[in-house]
Coordinates of C-alpha atoms in Angstrom, one line a residue:
X5 CA 18.4 -22.3 35.9
X6 CA 19.9 -19.7 33.5
X7 CA 19.2 -16.9 36.0
X8 CA 21.2 -18.8 38.7
X9 CA 24.2 -19.2 36.5
X10 CA 24.4 -15.8 34.8
X11 CA 24.2 -12.3 36.1
X12 CA 21.5 -10.0 34.7
X13 CA 23.9 -8.2 32.5
X14 CA 25.1 -11.5 31.0
X15 CA 21.6 -12.6 30.4
X16 CA 20.8 -9.4 28.6
X17 CA 23.9 -9.8 26.4
X18 CA 22.9 -13.4 25.6
X19 CA 19.4 -12.3 24.7
X20 CA 20.8 -9.6 22.4
X21 CA 23.4 -11.8 20.7
X22 CA 21.9 -15.3 20.5
X23 CA 20.2 -16.4 17.2
X24 CA 17.7 -18.7 18.8
X25 CA 14.3 -17.1 19.5
X26 CA 13.7 -19.4 22.5
X27 CA 17.0 -18.4 24.0
X28 CA 16.4 -14.8 23.3
X29 CA 13.0 -14.8 25.1
X30 CA 14.2 -16.8 28.0
X31 CA 17.3 -14.7 28.6
X32 CA 15.5 -11.4 28.2
X33 CA 12.8 -12.5 30.6
X34 CA 15.3 -13.7 33.1
X35 CA 17.4 -10.5 32.8
X36 CA 14.4 -8.3 33.4
X37 CA 13.1 -10.4 36.3
X38 CA 16.4 -10.0 38.2
X39 CA 16.9 -6.2 38.5
X40 CA 15.9 -4.7 41.7
X41 CA 17.7 -1.4 41.7
X42 CA 18.9 1.4 39.3
X43 CA 22.4 -0.1 39.0
X44 CA 21.0 -3.4 37.8
X45 CA 18.8 -1.7 35.1
X46 CA 21.8 0.3 34.0
X47 CA 23.6 -2.9 32.9
X48 CA 20.5 -4.7 31.6
X49 CA 18.6 -2.3 29.5
X50 CA 21.3 -1.0 27.0
X51 CA 22.0 -4.5 25.4
X52 CA 18.2 -5.1 25.1
X53 CA 17.4 -1.8 23.6
X54 CA 20.2 -2.1 21.0
X55 CA 19.5 -5.7 20.1
X56 CA 18.9 -6.5 16.4
X57 CA 16.0 -8.8 17.2
X58 CA 12.7 -6.9 17.5
X59 CA 11.3 -9.2 20.3
X60 CA 14.3 -8.5 22.4
X61 CA 14.1 -4.7 21.7
X62 CA 10.4 -4.7 22.5
X63 CA 11.1 -6.4 25.9
X64 CA 13.6 -3.7 26.7
X65 CA 11.3 -0.9 25.6
X66 CA 8.4 -2.3 27.7
X67 CA 10.7 -2.6 30.7
X68 CA 11.6 1.1 30.6
X69 CA 8.3 1.9 32.3
X70 CA 9.0 -0.5 35.2
X71 CA 12.5 0.9 35.5
X72 CA 11.1 4.5 35.8
X73 CA 12.8 5.5 32.5
X74 CA 9.7 6.1 30.3
X75 CA 11.3 9.1 28.7
X76 CA 13.9 6.9 27.1
X77 CA 11.1 5.2 25.1
X78 CA 10.5 8.4 23.0
X79 CA 12.8 7.5 20.1
X80 CA 11.3 4.0 19.7
X81 CA 7.8 4.8 18.3
X82 CA 9.6 5.1 14.9
X83 CA 11.4 1.8 15.2
X84 CA 11.6 -0.2 12.0
X85 CA 9.7 -3.0 13.8
X86 CA 6.0 -2.7 14.2
X87 CA 6.2 -4.7 17.5
X88 CA 8.8 -2.3 19.0
X89 CA 6.8 0.7 17.8
X90 CA 3.6 -0.6 19.4
X91 CA 5.4 -1.2 22.7
X92 CA 6.9 2.2 22.7
X93 CA 3.5 3.8 22.1
X94 CA 2.2 1.9 25.1
X95 CA 5.0 3.3 27.3
X96 CA 4.6 6.8 26.0
X97 CA 0.8 6.7 26.7
X98 CA 1.4 5.4 30.2
X99 CA 3.4 8.5 31.0
X100 CA 0.7 10.7 29.6
X101 CA 2.1 11.3 26.1
X102 CA 0.3 11.3 22.8
X103 CA 2.0 9.1 20.2
X104 CA -0.2 10.4 17.4
X105 CA 1.0 14.0 18.1
X106 CA 4.6 12.7 18.2
X107 CA 4.2 11.1 14.8
X108 CA 2.5 14.2 13.3
X109 CA 5.3 16.4 14.4
X110 CA 7.8 14.3 12.5
X111 CA 5.8 13.9 9.4
X112 CA 5.0 17.6 8.8
X113 CA 8.1 18.2 6.6
X114 CA 7.6 16.0 3.4
X115 CA 11.2 16.3 2.3
X116 CA 12.9 15.8 5.7
X117 CA 15.9 13.5 5.1
X118 CA 15.9 12.4 8.7
X119 CA 12.3 11.1 8.6
X120 CA 12.2 7.4 9.5
X121 CA 9.8 5.0 7.8
X122 CA 8.5 3.8 11.2
X123 CA 7.2 7.2 12.0
X124 CA 5.2 7.3 8.8
X125 CA 3.4 3.9 9.3
X126 CA 3.1 4.7 13.0
X127 CA 1.0 7.8 12.2
X128 CA -1.4 5.7 10.2
X129 CA -1.6 3.0 12.9
X130 CA -2.5 5.3 15.8
X131 CA -4.1 8.2 13.9
X132 CA -7.3 8.6 11.8
X133 CA -8.3 9.3 8.2
X134 CA -7.4 13.0 8.8
X135 CA -3.7 11.9 8.8
X136 CA -3.9 11.2 5.1
X137 CA -3.2 14.9 4.5
X138 CA 0.3 14.4 6.0
X139 CA 0.9 11.0 4.3
X140 CA 0.1 12.0 0.7
X141 CA 3.0 14.4 0.3
X142 CA 5.4 11.7 1.5
X143 CA 4.6 9.6 -1.6
X144 CA 7.3 11.8 -3.2
X145 CA 9.8 11.6 -0.4
X146 CA 13.4 10.8 -1.6
X147 CA 13.7 7.8 0.7
X148 CA 12.1 4.6 -0.7
X149 CA 11.3 3.3 2.8
X150 CA 9.3 6.5 3.6
X151 CA 7.4 6.3 0.2
X152 CA 6.6 2.6 0.8
X153 CA 5.3 3.3 4.4
X154 CA 3.3 6.3 3.1
X155 CA 1.5 4.0 0.6
X156 CA 0.9 1.3 3.3
X157 CA -0.4 4.0 5.7
X158 CA -2.8 5.4 3.2
X159 CA -4.1 1.9 2.5
X160 CA -4.5 1.2 6.2
X161 CA -6.6 4.4 6.5
X162 CA -8.6 3.4 3.4
X163 CA -7.4 6.6 1.7
X164 CA -5.5 5.2 -1.2
X165 CA -6.3 7.4 -4.2
X166 CA -5.9 5.6 -7.6
X167 CA -4.8 8.7 -9.5
X168 CA -2.2 9.7 -6.9
X169 CA -0.8 6.2 -6.6
X170 CA -0.5 5.4 -10.4
X171 CA 2.9 7.2 -10.9
X172 CA 4.4 4.8 -8.2
X173 CA 3.8 1.9 -10.5
X174 CA 7.1 2.9 -12.1
X175 CA 8.9 3.5 -8.9
X176 CA 12.6 2.3 -9.0
X177 CA 12.3 0.7 -5.5
X178 CA 10.7 -2.7 -5.3
X179 CA 9.3 -2.2 -1.8
X180 CA 7.4 0.9 -3.0
X181 CA 5.9 -0.8 -6.0
X182 CA 5.0 -3.9 -3.9
X183 CA 3.0 -1.7 -1.5
X184 CA 1.5 0.3 -4.4
X185 CA 0.2 -2.8 -6.2
X186 CA -1.3 -4.1 -2.9
X187 CA -3.0 -0.8 -2.3
X188 CA -4.4 -0.7 -5.9
X189 CA -5.6 -4.3 -6.1
X190 CA -9.2 -3.4 -5.1
X191 CA -9.2 -0.8 -7.9
X192 CA -7.5 -2.9 -10.5
X193 CA -10.4 -2.5 -13.0
X194 CA -10.1 1.3 -12.8
X195 CA -6.6 1.2 -14.1
X196 CA -5.8 1.4 -17.9
X197 CA -5.1 -2.2 -18.9
X198 CA -3.0 -1.2 -21.9
X199 CA -0.6 0.8 -19.7
X200 CA -0.3 -2.1 -17.3
X201 CA 0.3 -4.5 -20.2
X202 CA 3.2 -2.3 -21.4
X203 CA 4.8 -2.7 -18.0
X204 CA 5.0 -6.5 -18.4
X205 CA 7.5 -6.1 -21.1
X206 CA 10.8 -7.9 -20.6
X207 CA 12.5 -4.5 -21.0
X208 CA 11.0 -3.3 -17.7
X209 CA 12.5 -3.8 -14.3
X210 CA 11.3 -7.1 -12.8
X211 CA 9.5 -5.6 -9.9
X212 CA 7.6 -3.2 -12.3
X213 CA 6.6 -6.2 -14.3
X214 CA 5.5 -8.2 -11.3
X215 CA 3.4 -5.3 -9.9
X216 CA 1.7 -4.7 -13.3
X217 CA 0.9 -8.4 -13.6
X218 CA -0.5 -8.6 -10.1
X219 CA -3.0 -5.9 -11.1
X220 CA -3.8 -7.4 -14.5
X221 CA -4.4 -10.7 -12.8
X222 CA -6.8 -9.0 -10.4
X223 CA -8.5 -7.2 -13.3
X224 CA -9.5 -10.5 -14.8
X225 CA -11.1 -11.1 -18.2
X226 CA -9.2 -11.1 -21.5
X227 CA -6.6 -8.6 -20.3
X228 CA -5.5 -11.0 -17.5
X229 CA -5.3 -13.9 -20.0
X230 CA -3.4 -11.8 -22.5
X231 CA -0.8 -10.8 -19.9
X232 CA -0.4 -14.2 -18.5
X233 CA 0.2 -15.9 -21.9
X234 CA 2.6 -13.2 -22.8
X235 CA 4.7 -14.0 -19.7
X236 CA 4.9 -17.7 -20.3
X237 CA 8.2 -17.2 -22.1
X238 CA 9.6 -14.7 -19.7
X239 CA 13.3 -15.1 -18.6
X240 CA 12.3 -15.1 -15.0
X241 CA 11.3 -18.6 -13.8
X242 CA 9.1 -17.5 -10.9
X243 CA 7.3 -15.1 -13.2
X244 CA 6.8 -17.8 -15.8
X245 CA 5.4 -20.2 -13.1
X246 CA 3.0 -17.6 -11.8
X247 CA 1.9 -16.8 -15.3
X248 CA 1.3 -20.5 -16.0
X249 CA -0.8 -20.8 -12.8
X250 CA -2.8 -17.8 -13.9
X251 CA -3.5 -19.2 -17.3
X252 CA -4.6 -22.6 -15.8
X253 CA -7.1 -21.0 -13.4
X254 CA -8.4 -18.4 -15.9
X255 CA -12.1 -18.3 -16.6
X256 CA -14.0 -16.0 -18.9
X257 CA -15.8 -13.1 -17.3
X258 CA -19.6 -13.4 -17.1
X259 CA -19.9 -10.1 -19.1
X260 CA -17.2 -11.2 -21.6
X261 CA -17.9 -11.6 -25.3
X262 CA -18.6 -15.2 -26.3
X263 CA -16.8 -16.6 -29.3
X264 CA -13.9 -14.2 -29.0
X265 CA -11.2 -15.4 -31.4
X266 CA -8.4 -14.0 -29.3
X267 CA -9.4 -16.2 -26.4
X268 CA -9.1 -19.3 -28.6
X269 CA -5.7 -18.0 -29.9
X270 CA -4.4 -17.5 -26.4
X271 CA -5.5 -20.9 -25.3
X272 CA -3.8 -22.5 -28.2
X273 CA -0.6 -20.7 -27.3
X274 CA -0.8 -22.2 -23.8
X275 CA -2.0 -25.6 -24.9
X276 CA 1.1 -27.2 -23.3
X277 CA -0.4 -26.4 -19.9
X278 CA -3.5 -28.5 -20.5
X279 CA -4.5 -32.0 -21.5
X280 CA -6.5 -32.2 -24.8
X281 CA -9.7 -32.9 -22.8
X282 CA -9.1 -29.9 -20.5
X283 CA -8.2 -27.6 -23.4
X284 CA -11.5 -28.5 -25.1
X285 CA -13.4 -27.7 -22.0
X286 CA -11.6 -24.4 -21.6
X287 CA -12.5 -23.5 -25.2
X288 CA -16.1 -24.6 -24.7
X289 CA -16.7 -22.2 -21.7
X290 CA -16.1 -19.0 -23.7
X291 CA -17.8 -20.4 -26.8
X292 CA -14.6 -20.8 -28.8
X293 CA -14.3 -23.5 -31.5
X294 CA -12.1 -26.5 -30.5

């Protein structure tokens, strides 16, 4: 019905501007179904390719091949949206191009201010472990988005090196630290717990504190309990809630020392989170006097 009331160019504009995902999909599909000649595509594709919504942009990028304009897809492999980037790689491959080589060319200069984050993660998504050699220097790139995608890319390639990632635990950008903590979670026990505990201080930036606590929580044992109890009085409500949940689910490690007085002290400091019965059970498990 919409295609009978609106011209293709109007449908494309509606897809690009409307906030409703259903309307976006319907209008984009109708707009791309209608064109039959070069002139029609000329009015339909630009609004789709410049749309803010990734689904609409991806529809426009995919349509480039049908419109005989595959060359116009070349800037889109580095799009900020993974969906658009994947569609652009498909179009590039269909015209005989190599997206991996395209990404490598753009990631060879580690300090290039024009480098886009989408090109960095795209290299990891369509490359192989050998690409880690290009991604590692980008951990020091001046743009936070590039650093964050470099971390994500190394994690995707299973090439996240603990020693190389550790300095990023103090990164001023929250997105970088979030990716770094995620990459280091499997190696949490290899990180120095005392250094992580220092980062949970209220004097630290919130994202630094959150990243350190994620790793301490994954570390487990007495260090996880110590960190969680220390954050029960933090000024940030979300962090306090997370810390309380960590304390409530904490259990002693199988290799932990039974009868550790510090465990009993930490449980006493968090007694408001338990009933008397549950607190006694929690103390009994690590062999702490009730």
